[in-house]
Amino acid sequence: MELRTGSDGYVALPGPQRRAVLALLALRLGRVVAVERFFELLWGEDPPARARAALQGHVAALRKVLAATPFELSTRAPGYLLTGPAEQVDALRFEALSARAGEHADRTDRGADAEAIGLLERAMGLWTGAALADLPDTELRRALAGRLEEAGTRALIGWARLRLRQGSGAAAVEALEQRVRADGLREEVVALLVRCLHQAGRPADALAVYHQTRELLSRELGMVPGAELQAALARVLAEEPAAGTVPGPGPAAPRAPASTRPPVAPEPPAAADPPVVPAPPVAGPAPAAAPAPVEPSKPRQLPRRPIGFVGRGPESHWLDRECGPDRTGDGLAVVVGPAGVGKSATVIRWAHRTAAGFPDGQLFVDLRGFDPAGPADPAEVLGQFLLALGVPEAAIPEDRASRAGLYRARTGDLRLLVLLDNAHSAAHVADLLPAGPDCAAVVTSRTSLEDLVVTEGAAILRLEALPEGDALRLLERSLAPERVLAEAAAAERLIELCDHLPLALRIASSRLAARPDWTITDLVAELSDERTRLLALETDGAVSIRTTLMLTHRHLSDRAATLLTLLAAHPGREVDTAATAALLGTDPATARDALGELAAHHLLGESAPGRYSRHDLIRLFSVELLAEQPPELRRLAVERLLDYYVTAVQHCGEHLEPGQDGYGERAHPPAALPAASDTRAALDWFRAEQSTIRALVDTAGAVDPERAWRLAMSSSALYYGSSRLADWLSCLRAGERAAEQCGDRVATALLRGASANALLGLERREEGAEAARRAVADTTPADGFAHIRALATASLGTALLGDPVRATALAAAAVALAEESGSAHRTSYALGYAASAALMAGDHDGALRRARETRALLPDHPAATIHAWSMLTEAHALQALGLAEASELAWARLLVTCEQAGFLHLQAVSEECYAAFLRTQGREEEATEHLKAAVGLYRLHRHQAGSPSGVPAAIERSLRPPPAGPAPVGRL
């Protein structure tokens, strides 16, 4: 670990612990590192009592050292954050150069390989020694160093492959030899060395390396060389360099990333094991003919069977049907799903089970579709497949198209199973699909690969997270059933926190298995902290939820990547196209494309047409991405979202409460709004969005209280219409606190008056009446609708408490102010309440007149809530006046209106009141049916509203003895 400071050279960092603190911060540049992570790196599992104080001392010292650099070290819960230019951190620069090289390697234009080679040589040139060798020797240091070493090895492998492709494999020999001396068991590197030595005209050395590795594998692991190393040997055996050929010197090779392992001296082959082919003579004339190619056995390339696999029975049956030996499908299946859902394990396990049905063999390749070093080259894969199928290297064409043609010819008459794992796109696998009618191919990918459906007729299986039972079985397999059974509730919560993803569950299980003194409850407590959940689901190796998400993130377009980041501002589990357009500040078509791209990469799932859901772990990943953005961008995202939802709820609420106040202009007017053509559609939209709206009111209360109270107040009509009365009250009170924070007296009174309505609907009459009286006292006629609404609500509360005279006076005052304002909508609102007050005062003629006046003012809004309540008042008044026929017609119209609009609460009240009317007409059987309907609606309303009403039980009692007395008055 070194710190350079421009022309001044290197700054001395005393002590391995201080170097370790800076190293961890640099590797996590731009991301918060939790204090516990530093403890792991510095002291492992046994930090001292004063660990936190020691860490603070190191941080303080580093701040002084970094003062003259472009880096800034700040405190950020739950730890520390280092910010600065990523290009000045060698490890991150190495990663960026490797990623750019991968992008160049994907291109097909001339010179792309040369550019990729140059980038990888620059990347590998950044290595000056073993990674993190001067840090405390803890388990975390070894894991971090291992990741860096692995990245270096991947870069070396990619560079050597490109050199081979360009015919300059000789240039890679020295670096590959250095790596093989450090780790002689890495078959992929050994295979490349064998091929590069062969291309350099050194077949004897290539064979020697192969045999040394074969001996090492047998001695250390009890294994024989794998398919890739055998394929490299087959190339050497199939084609010797021409006699007299002496390879010229290649360009100087970059130094390979150093390893901390001691060099492994090559050993000669054991005398007891005869060589596979005769060794070439040391001197003398060349043989008259090259050795005959060795006929390879049928390929058996499947990776080892997954251990601890559970579930996926229906998916395996689907694969049997589509690709099994006795299939009914066409033999091409695509298994897609989010990172960590278990696509590869599912397919590999199925392939082992069905391998016997493909007697000509099984081919497998990891296409590395999302690898930072770039995906596997299909031409290279075709070469490996052809070698495995017995084609001599000399007979393998150079170009991809010719190789693909030969591959199709070779597979035309075979019964072969081909697994193409981790594909990037349809084009990535098109040439790798076998041609024979008895062959089958299964492709896995994080993207949807829908082009394969169009071009090849593939069947698609979208792999979802594990069901609850299978997730529990996975935990039991990893931790022992008795441990899981002892903490059943905690285990269920752990599964939920891991989003039912097999990868996350295995990581969580590995942490518990490594810490037998931890309970599942302990881990659940750690994972419950959203700030550190992704960190807690990292491993000491290279696999983690964050890593897999980051690899996917790198392959997104700029627009989709921006959306994934900004979605952190959206608190809901689902998002639609209109809200997305608002977040991005764009049009719906562009938003739809960005959503589709995220869905194609399984970062979102389309739960309904135009609506997309996400897992919590992906939401937390978005939160991390957004936290790295400038404060202005984070604030802009929240403002856009709030302005959208304020406008959207007013747009939808207009169907229920026409003529609402707009509460000011929007700084960010949205480009699209929900397609709510009527009241039911408006309520359907709101029911899907209610939890998001409620969460936004809470979160905005602290950062943007003005928008928070506007959203709370604008949602009132929708909360009431959807019967979510308890949620409505909670939202209004949050809005009231926000209005008080703004110092807005009128807004506070307006929200308090609406809270009075909610309290009355929840049958908390005394509280509701008191809240209404306070709203009246806190407003004046000059405050417009705030005072009108307060008076109207106070009239209802007063009437329900048994003071009809006072209620009538309050209602009359509200009507007078509304008429004076000249607003038909405000007047209809006040008249509706005046009609209810008159009915409860026994003024049936006045109630009928007021109710009809209300409806006359709303000819274009027949499903507005005040319109429906006026219909209820009218039906009651007609019944009380003895006009039974007119009353029954009014009841029928009201029930139809409520059902069509989706007014659950009002429909329940109407069913009960209509049943009472029917009983007065001696129609007991019909009345019973409507009372039963009322009971069901009340219970559903009680569930949604959070109301402890005893009305359903009272109605059920009334079904036994016939009721006597007047019909009940409708409830708000």
Coordinates of N, CA, C and O in Angstrom, one line a residue, residues 645-780:
Y645 N -46.5 13.3 -7.9 CA -47.6 12.6 -7.1 C -48.6 13.7 -6.6 O -49.8 13.3 -6.6
V646 N -48.2 14.9 -6.3 CA -49.2 15.9 -6.0 C -50.1 16.1 -7.2 O -51.4 16.2 -7.1
T647 N -49.5 16.3 -8.4 CA -50.3 16.5 -9.6 C -51.2 15.2 -9.9 O -52.3 15.4 -10.3
A648 N -50.6 14.1 -9.7 CA -51.3 12.8 -10.1 C -52.5 12.6 -9.1 O -53.6 12.2 -9.6
V649 N -52.4 12.8 -7.8 CA -53.5 12.6 -6.9 C -54.6 13.6 -7.2 O -55.8 13.3 -7.0
Q650 N -54.2 14.8 -7.5 CA -55.2 15.8 -7.8 C -55.9 15.5 -9.1 O -57.2 15.7 -9.2
H651 N -55.2 15.0 -10.1 CA -55.8 14.6 -11.4 C -56.8 13.5 -11.1 O -57.9 13.5 -11.7
C652 N -56.4 12.5 -10.4 CA -57.3 11.3 -10.1 C -58.4 11.8 -9.1 O -59.6 11.3 -9.3
G653 N -58.1 12.6 -8.1 CA -59.1 13.0 -7.2 C -60.2 13.9 -7.7 O -61.2 14.0 -7.1
E654 N -59.9 14.5 -8.9 CA -60.9 15.3 -9.5 C -62.2 14.6 -9.8 O -63.3 15.1 -9.8
H655 N -62.1 13.3 -10.0 CA -63.3 12.4 -10.3 C -64.1 12.3 -9.0 O -65.4 12.2 -9.1
L656 N -63.5 12.4 -7.8 CA -64.2 12.2 -6.6 C -64.6 13.5 -5.9 O -65.6 13.6 -5.2
E657 N -63.7 14.5 -6.0 CA -64.0 15.8 -5.4 C -63.6 16.9 -6.4 O -62.5 17.4 -6.4
P658 N -64.5 17.2 -7.3 CA -64.2 18.2 -8.4 C -63.9 19.6 -7.8 O -64.4 19.9 -6.8
G659 N -63.0 20.3 -8.5 CA -62.8 21.7 -8.2 C -61.8 21.8 -7.0 O -61.8 22.8 -6.3
Q660 N -60.9 20.9 -6.8 CA -59.9 21.0 -5.7 C -59.0 22.1 -5.9 O -58.7 22.5 -7.1
D661 N -58.5 22.7 -4.8 CA -57.4 23.7 -4.9 C -56.2 23.0 -5.4 O -55.8 21.9 -5.0
G662 N -55.4 23.7 -6.2 CA -54.1 23.2 -6.7 C -53.0 23.4 -5.8 O -51.9 22.8 -6.0
Y663 N -53.2 24.2 -4.7 CA -52.1 24.4 -3.7 C -50.8 24.9 -4.4 O -49.7 24.3 -4.1
G664 N -50.9 25.8 -5.3 CA -49.6 26.4 -5.8 C -49.2 25.7 -7.1 O -49.7 24.7 -7.5
E665 N -48.2 26.4 -7.8 CA -47.7 25.9 -9.0 C -46.7 24.8 -8.8 O -46.1 24.7 -7.7
R666 N -46.4 24.0 -9.8 CA -45.4 22.9 -9.7 C -44.1 23.4 -10.4 O -44.1 23.9 -11.5
A667 N -43.0 23.3 -9.6 CA -41.7 23.6 -10.2 C -41.3 22.6 -11.3 O -40.6 23.0 -12.2
H668 N -41.8 21.4 -11.2 CA -41.4 20.3 -12.2 C -42.7 19.7 -12.6 O -43.0 18.5 -12.2
P669 N -43.5 20.3 -13.5 CA -44.7 19.7 -14.0 C -44.5 18.4 -14.7 O -43.6 18.4 -15.6
P670 N -45.1 17.3 -14.4 CA -44.9 16.0 -15.0 C -45.3 16.0 -16.5 O -46.3 16.7 -16.9
A671 N -44.6 15.2 -17.3 CA -45.0 15.0 -18.7 C -46.1 14.1 -18.9 O -46.7 14.1 -19.9
A672 N -46.4 13.2 -17.9 CA -47.5 12.2 -18.0 C -48.2 12.0 -16.7 O -47.6 12.3 -15.6
L673 N -49.4 11.7 -16.8 CA -50.2 11.4 -15.6 C -50.9 10.1 -15.7 O -51.0 9.5 -16.8
P674 N -51.4 9.5 -14.6 CA -52.2 8.2 -14.7 C -53.3 8.3 -15.6 O -54.0 9.3 -15.7
A675 N -53.6 7.2 -16.3 CA -54.7 7.1 -17.3 C -56.0 6.7 -16.5 O -56.4 5.6 -16.5
A676 N -56.5 7.7 -15.7 CA -57.7 7.5 -14.9 C -58.9 8.1 -15.6 O -59.1 9.3 -15.4
S677 N -59.7 7.3 -16.3 CA -60.8 7.9 -17.1 C -62.1 8.1 -16.3 O -63.0 8.8 -16.7
D678 N -62.1 7.4 -15.1 CA -63.3 7.5 -14.3 C -63.0 7.2 -12.8 O -61.8 7.0 -12.5
T679 N -64.0 7.3 -12.0 CA -63.7 7.1 -10.5 C -63.1 5.8 -10.2 O -62.1 5.7 -9.4
R680 N -63.6 4.7 -10.7 CA -63.0 3.4 -10.4 C -61.6 3.3 -10.8 O -60.8 2.8 -10.1
A681 N -61.3 3.8 -12.0 CA -59.9 3.7 -12.5 C -59.0 4.6 -11.6 O -57.8 4.2 -11.3
A682 N -59.5 5.7 -11.1 CA -58.7 6.6 -10.2 C -58.5 5.9 -8.9 O -57.4 5.9 -8.4
L683 N -59.5 5.2 -8.4 CA -59.3 4.5 -7.1 C -58.4 3.3 -7.3 O -57.6 3.0 -6.4
D684 N -58.5 2.6 -8.4 CA -57.6 1.5 -8.6 C -56.1 2.0 -8.6 O -55.2 1.3 -8.1
W685 N -55.9 3.1 -9.3 CA -54.5 3.6 -9.3 C -54.1 4.0 -7.9 O -52.9 3.7 -7.5
F686 N -55.0 4.6 -7.2 CA -54.6 5.0 -5.8 C -54.3 3.8 -4.9 O -53.3 3.9 -4.1
R687 N -55.1 2.8 -5.0 CA -54.8 1.6 -4.2 C -53.5 1.0 -4.5 O -52.8 0.5 -3.5
A688 N -53.0 1.1 -5.7 CA -51.7 0.6 -6.0 C -50.6 1.5 -5.5 O -49.5 1.0 -5.3
E689 N -50.9 2.8 -5.4 CA -49.9 3.8 -5.1 C -49.9 4.3 -3.7 O -49.1 5.0 -3.2
Q690 N -50.9 3.9 -2.9 CA -51.2 4.5 -1.6 C -49.9 4.3 -0.7 O -49.6 5.3 0.0
S691 N -49.3 3.2 -0.6 CA -48.2 3.0 0.3 C -47.0 3.9 -0.1 O -46.3 4.5 0.7
T692 N -46.8 4.1 -1.4 CA -45.8 5.1 -1.9 C -46.1 6.5 -1.5 O -45.2 7.2 -1.0
I693 N -47.4 6.9 -1.7 CA -47.8 8.3 -1.3 C -47.6 8.5 0.2 O -47.0 9.5 0.6
R694 N -48.0 7.5 1.0 CA -47.9 7.6 2.4 C -46.4 7.8 2.8 O -46.0 8.6 3.7
A695 N -45.5 7.0 2.2 CA -44.1 7.0 2.6 C -43.5 8.3 2.1 O -42.6 8.9 2.8
L696 N -43.9 8.9 1.0 CA -43.4 10.1 0.5 C -43.8 11.3 1.5 O -43.0 12.2 1.7
V697 N -45.0 11.3 2.0 CA -45.4 12.3 2.9 C -44.5 12.3 4.2 O -44.0 13.3 4.6
D698 N -44.2 11.1 4.6 CA -43.3 11.0 5.8 C -41.9 11.5 5.5 O -41.3 12.3 6.2
T699 N -41.3 11.0 4.4 CA -39.9 11.3 4.1 C -39.7 12.8 3.7 O -38.8 13.4 4.1
A700 N -40.7 13.3 3.0 CA -40.7 14.7 2.6 C -40.9 15.7 3.8 O -40.5 16.8 3.7
G701 N -41.6 15.2 4.8 CA -41.9 16.0 6.0 C -40.6 16.7 6.5 O -40.6 17.8 7.1
A702 N -39.5 15.9 6.5 CA -38.2 16.5 7.0 C -37.4 17.3 6.1 O -36.7 18.2 6.5
V703 N -37.6 17.1 4.8 CA -36.7 17.7 3.8 C -37.5 18.7 2.9 O -36.9 19.7 2.4
D704 N -38.8 18.5 2.7 CA -39.6 19.4 1.9 C -41.0 19.5 2.4 O -41.9 19.0 1.8
P705 N -41.2 20.1 3.6 CA -42.5 20.0 4.3 C -43.6 20.6 3.5 O -44.7 20.2 3.6
E706 N -43.3 21.6 2.6 CA -44.4 22.2 1.9 C -45.0 21.3 0.9 O -46.2 21.1 0.8
R707 N -44.1 20.6 0.2 CA -44.6 19.5 -0.7 C -45.3 18.4 0.0 O -46.2 17.8 -0.5
A708 N -44.8 18.1 1.2 CA -45.4 17.0 2.0 C -46.8 17.3 2.4 O -47.7 16.4 2.2
W709 N -47.1 18.5 2.9 CA -48.5 18.8 3.3 C -49.4 18.9 2.1 O -50.6 18.5 2.1
R710 N -48.9 19.4 1.0 CA -49.7 19.4 -0.3 C -50.1 18.0 -0.7 O -51.3 17.8 -1.1
L711 N -49.2 17.1 -0.7 CA -49.5 15.7 -1.1 C -50.5 15.1 -0.1 O -51.4 14.4 -0.6
A712 N -50.3 15.3 1.2 CA -51.3 14.8 2.1 C -52.7 15.3 1.9 O -53.6 14.5 1.9
M713 N -52.8 16.6 1.7 CA -54.1 17.2 1.5 C -54.8 16.8 0.2 O -56.0 16.5 0.1
S714 N -53.9 16.7 -0.8 CA -54.5 16.4 -2.2 C -54.9 15.0 -2.3 O -55.8 14.7 -3.1
S715 N -54.4 14.1 -1.4 CA -54.8 12.7 -1.4 C -56.1 12.4 -0.7 O -56.6 11.3 -0.7
S716 N -56.7 13.4 0.0 CA -57.9 13.2 0.8 C -59.0 12.5 0.1 O -59.6 11.5 0.7
A717 N -59.4 13.0 -1.0 CA -60.6 12.4 -1.7 C -60.3 11.0 -2.0 O -61.3 10.1 -1.9
L718 N -59.1 10.6 -2.4 CA -58.8 9.2 -2.8 C -58.8 8.3 -1.6 O -59.2 7.2 -1.6
Y719 N -58.2 8.8 -0.5 CA -58.2 8.0 0.7 C -59.6 7.7 1.1 O -60.0 6.6 1.5
Y720 N -60.5 8.7 1.1 CA -61.9 8.5 1.6 C -62.6 7.6 0.6 O -63.3 6.6 1.0
G721 N -62.5 7.8 -0.7 CA -63.2 7.0 -1.7 C -62.7 5.5 -1.7 O -63.5 4.7 -2.0
S722 N -61.5 5.3 -1.3 CA -61.0 3.9 -1.2 C -61.2 3.3 0.1 O -60.7 2.1 0.4
S723 N -61.8 4.0 1.1 CA -62.2 3.4 2.4 C -61.0 3.2 3.3 O -61.1 2.4 4.2
R724 N -59.9 3.8 3.0 CA -58.7 3.7 3.8 C -58.6 4.8 4.9 O -57.8 5.7 4.8
L725 N -59.6 4.7 5.8 CA -59.8 5.8 6.7 C -58.7 6.0 7.8 O -58.2 7.1 8.1
A726 N -58.2 4.9 8.3 CA -57.1 4.9 9.3 C -55.8 5.5 8.7 O -55.1 6.3 9.2
D727 N -55.5 4.9 7.5 CA -54.4 5.4 6.7 C -54.5 6.9 6.4 O -53.5 7.7 6.4
W728 N -55.7 7.3 6.0 CA -56.0 8.7 5.7 C -55.7 9.6 6.9 O -55.0 10.6 6.8
L729 N -56.2 9.2 8.1 CA -56.0 10.0 9.3 C -54.5 10.1 9.6 O -53.9 11.2 9.9
S730 N -53.7 9.0 9.4 CA -52.3 9.0 9.7 C -51.6 9.9 8.7 O -50.7 10.7 9.1
C731 N -52.0 9.9 7.4 CA -51.4 10.7 6.4 C -51.7 12.2 6.7 O -50.8 13.1 6.6
L732 N -52.9 12.5 7.1 CA -53.3 13.9 7.3 C -52.5 14.4 8.5 O -52.1 15.6 8.5
R733 N -52.3 13.6 9.5 CA -51.6 14.1 10.7 C -50.1 14.4 10.4 O -49.5 15.3 10.9
A734 N -49.5 13.5 9.5 CA -48.2 13.8 9.1 C -48.1 15.1 8.3 O -47.2 15.9 8.4
G735 N -49.2 15.3 7.4 CA -49.2 16.5 6.7 C -49.4 17.7 7.5 O -48.9 18.8 7.3
E736 N -50.2 17.6 8.6 CA -50.5 18.7 9.6 C -49.1 19.1 10.2 O -48.9 20.3 10.4
R737 N -48.3 18.1 10.6 CA -47.0 18.4 11.2 C -46.1 19.2 10.2 O -45.4 20.1 10.6
A738 N -46.2 18.8 8.9 CA -45.4 19.4 7.9 C -45.9 20.9 7.7 O -45.1 21.8 7.6
A739 N -47.2 21.1 7.7 CA -47.7 22.4 7.6 C -47.4 23.3 8.8 O -47.0 24.5 8.6
E740 N -47.4 22.7 10.0 CA -47.0 23.5 11.1 C -45.5 23.9 11.0 O -45.1 25.0 11.4
Q741 N -44.7 23.0 10.5 CA -43.2 23.3 10.3 C -43.0 24.4 9.3 O -42.1 25.2 9.4
C742 N -43.9 24.5 8.3 CA -43.9 25.6 7.4 C -44.4 26.9 8.0 O -44.3 28.0 7.4
G743 N -45.1 26.8 9.1 CA -45.7 28.0 9.7 C -47.0 28.5 8.9 O -47.3 29.6 9.0
D744 N -47.6 27.5 8.2 CA -48.8 27.9 7.4 C -50.1 27.6 8.2 O -50.5 26.5 8.3
R745 N -50.7 28.7 8.7 CA -51.9 28.5 9.5 C -53.0 27.9 8.8 O -53.7 27.0 9.3
V746 N -53.3 28.4 7.6 CA -54.4 28.0 6.8 C -54.3 26.5 6.4 O -55.2 25.7 6.5
A747 N -53.1 26.1 6.0 CA -52.9 24.7 5.6 C -53.0 23.8 6.8 O -53.6 22.7 6.7
T748 N -52.6 24.3 8.0 CA -52.7 23.5 9.2 C -54.2 23.2 9.5 O -54.6 22.1 9.8
A749 N -55.0 24.3 9.4 CA -56.4 24.2 9.7 C -57.1 23.4 8.7 O -58.0 22.6 9.0
L750 N -56.7 23.5 7.4 CA -57.3 22.7 6.3 C -57.1 21.2 6.6 O -58.0 20.4 6.5
L751 N -55.9 20.8 7.0 CA -55.6 19.4 7.3 C -56.3 19.0 8.5 O -56.7 17.8 8.6
R752 N -56.4 19.9 9.5 CA -57.1 19.5 10.7 C -58.6 19.2 10.4 O -59.2 18.3 11.0
G753 N -59.2 20.1 9.6 CA -60.6 19.8 9.2 C -60.8 18.5 8.5 O -61.8 17.8 8.7
A754 N -59.8 18.2 7.6 CA -59.9 16.9 6.9 C -59.7 15.7 7.9 O -60.4 14.7 7.8
S755 N -58.9 15.9 8.9 CA -58.7 14.9 10.0 C -60.0 14.7 10.7 O -60.3 13.5 11.1
A756 N -60.8 15.8 10.9 CA -62.1 15.6 11.6 C -63.0 14.7 10.8 O -63.7 13.9 11.3
N757 N -63.0 14.8 9.4 CA -63.8 13.9 8.6 C -63.3 12.5 8.8 O -64.2 11.6 8.9
A758 N -62.0 12.2 8.8 CA -61.5 10.9 9.0 C -61.9 10.3 10.3 O -62.3 9.1 10.4
L759 N -61.9 11.1 11.3 CA -62.2 10.7 12.7 C -63.7 10.3 12.7 O -64.1 9.3 13.3
L760 N -64.6 11.1 12.1 CA -66.0 10.8 12.1 C -66.3 9.5 11.3 O -67.1 8.7 11.7
G761 N -65.5 9.3 10.2 CA -65.7 8.1 9.5 C -65.3 6.9 10.3 O -65.8 5.8 10.1
L762 N -64.3 7.0 11.2 CA -63.8 6.0 12.0 C -64.7 5.8 13.3 O -64.3 5.1 14.2
E763 N -65.8 6.5 13.3 CA -66.8 6.5 14.4 C -66.2 7.0 15.7 O -66.6 6.7 16.8
R764 N -65.2 7.9 15.6 CA -64.6 8.6 16.8 C -65.2 10.0 16.8 O -64.6 11.0 16.5
R765 N -66.5 10.0 17.2 CA -67.3 11.2 17.0 C -66.8 12.4 17.8 O -66.8 13.5 17.3
E766 N -66.6 12.2 19.1 CA -66.2 13.3 20.0 C -64.9 13.9 19.5 O -64.7 15.1 19.4
E767 N -63.9 13.0 19.1 CA -62.6 13.5 18.6 C -62.8 14.3 17.3 O -62.2 15.4 17.1
G768 N -63.6 13.7 16.4 CA -63.9 14.4 15.2 C -64.5 15.7 15.3 O -64.2 16.7 14.7
A769 N -65.6 15.8 16.2 CA -66.3 17.1 16.4 C -65.3 18.1 17.0 O -65.3 19.3 16.6
E770 N -64.4 17.7 17.9 CA -63.5 18.6 18.5 C -62.5 19.1 17.5 O -62.1 20.3 17.4
A771 N -62.0 18.2 16.6 CA -61.0 18.7 15.6 C -61.7 19.6 14.6 O -61.1 20.6 14.2
A772 N -63.0 19.4 14.3 CA -63.7 20.3 13.4 C -63.8 21.7 14.1 O -63.7 22.7 13.4
R773 N -64.2 21.7 15.4 CA -64.4 23.0 16.1 C -63.0 23.8 16.1 O -63.0 25.0 15.9
R774 N -61.9 23.1 16.3 CA -60.6 23.7 16.3 C -60.3 24.3 14.9 O -59.8 25.4 14.8
A775 N -60.7 23.6 13.8 CA -60.5 24.1 12.5 C -61.3 25.3 12.2 O -60.8 26.3 11.6
V776 N -62.5 25.3 12.7 CA -63.4 26.5 12.6 C -62.7 27.7 13.3 O -62.6 28.8 12.8
A777 N -62.3 27.5 14.5 CA -61.7 28.5 15.3 C -60.4 29.1 14.7 O -60.1 30.3 14.9
D778 N -59.6 28.2 14.0 CA -58.3 28.6 13.5 C -58.4 29.3 12.1 O -57.4 29.6 11.5
T779 N -59.6 29.4 11.6 CA -59.8 30.0 10.2 C -60.8 31.1 10.3 O -61.6 31.2 11.3
T780 N -60.9 31.9 9.2 CA -61.9 33.0 9.1 C -62.5 32.9 7.7 O -61.9 32.2 6.9

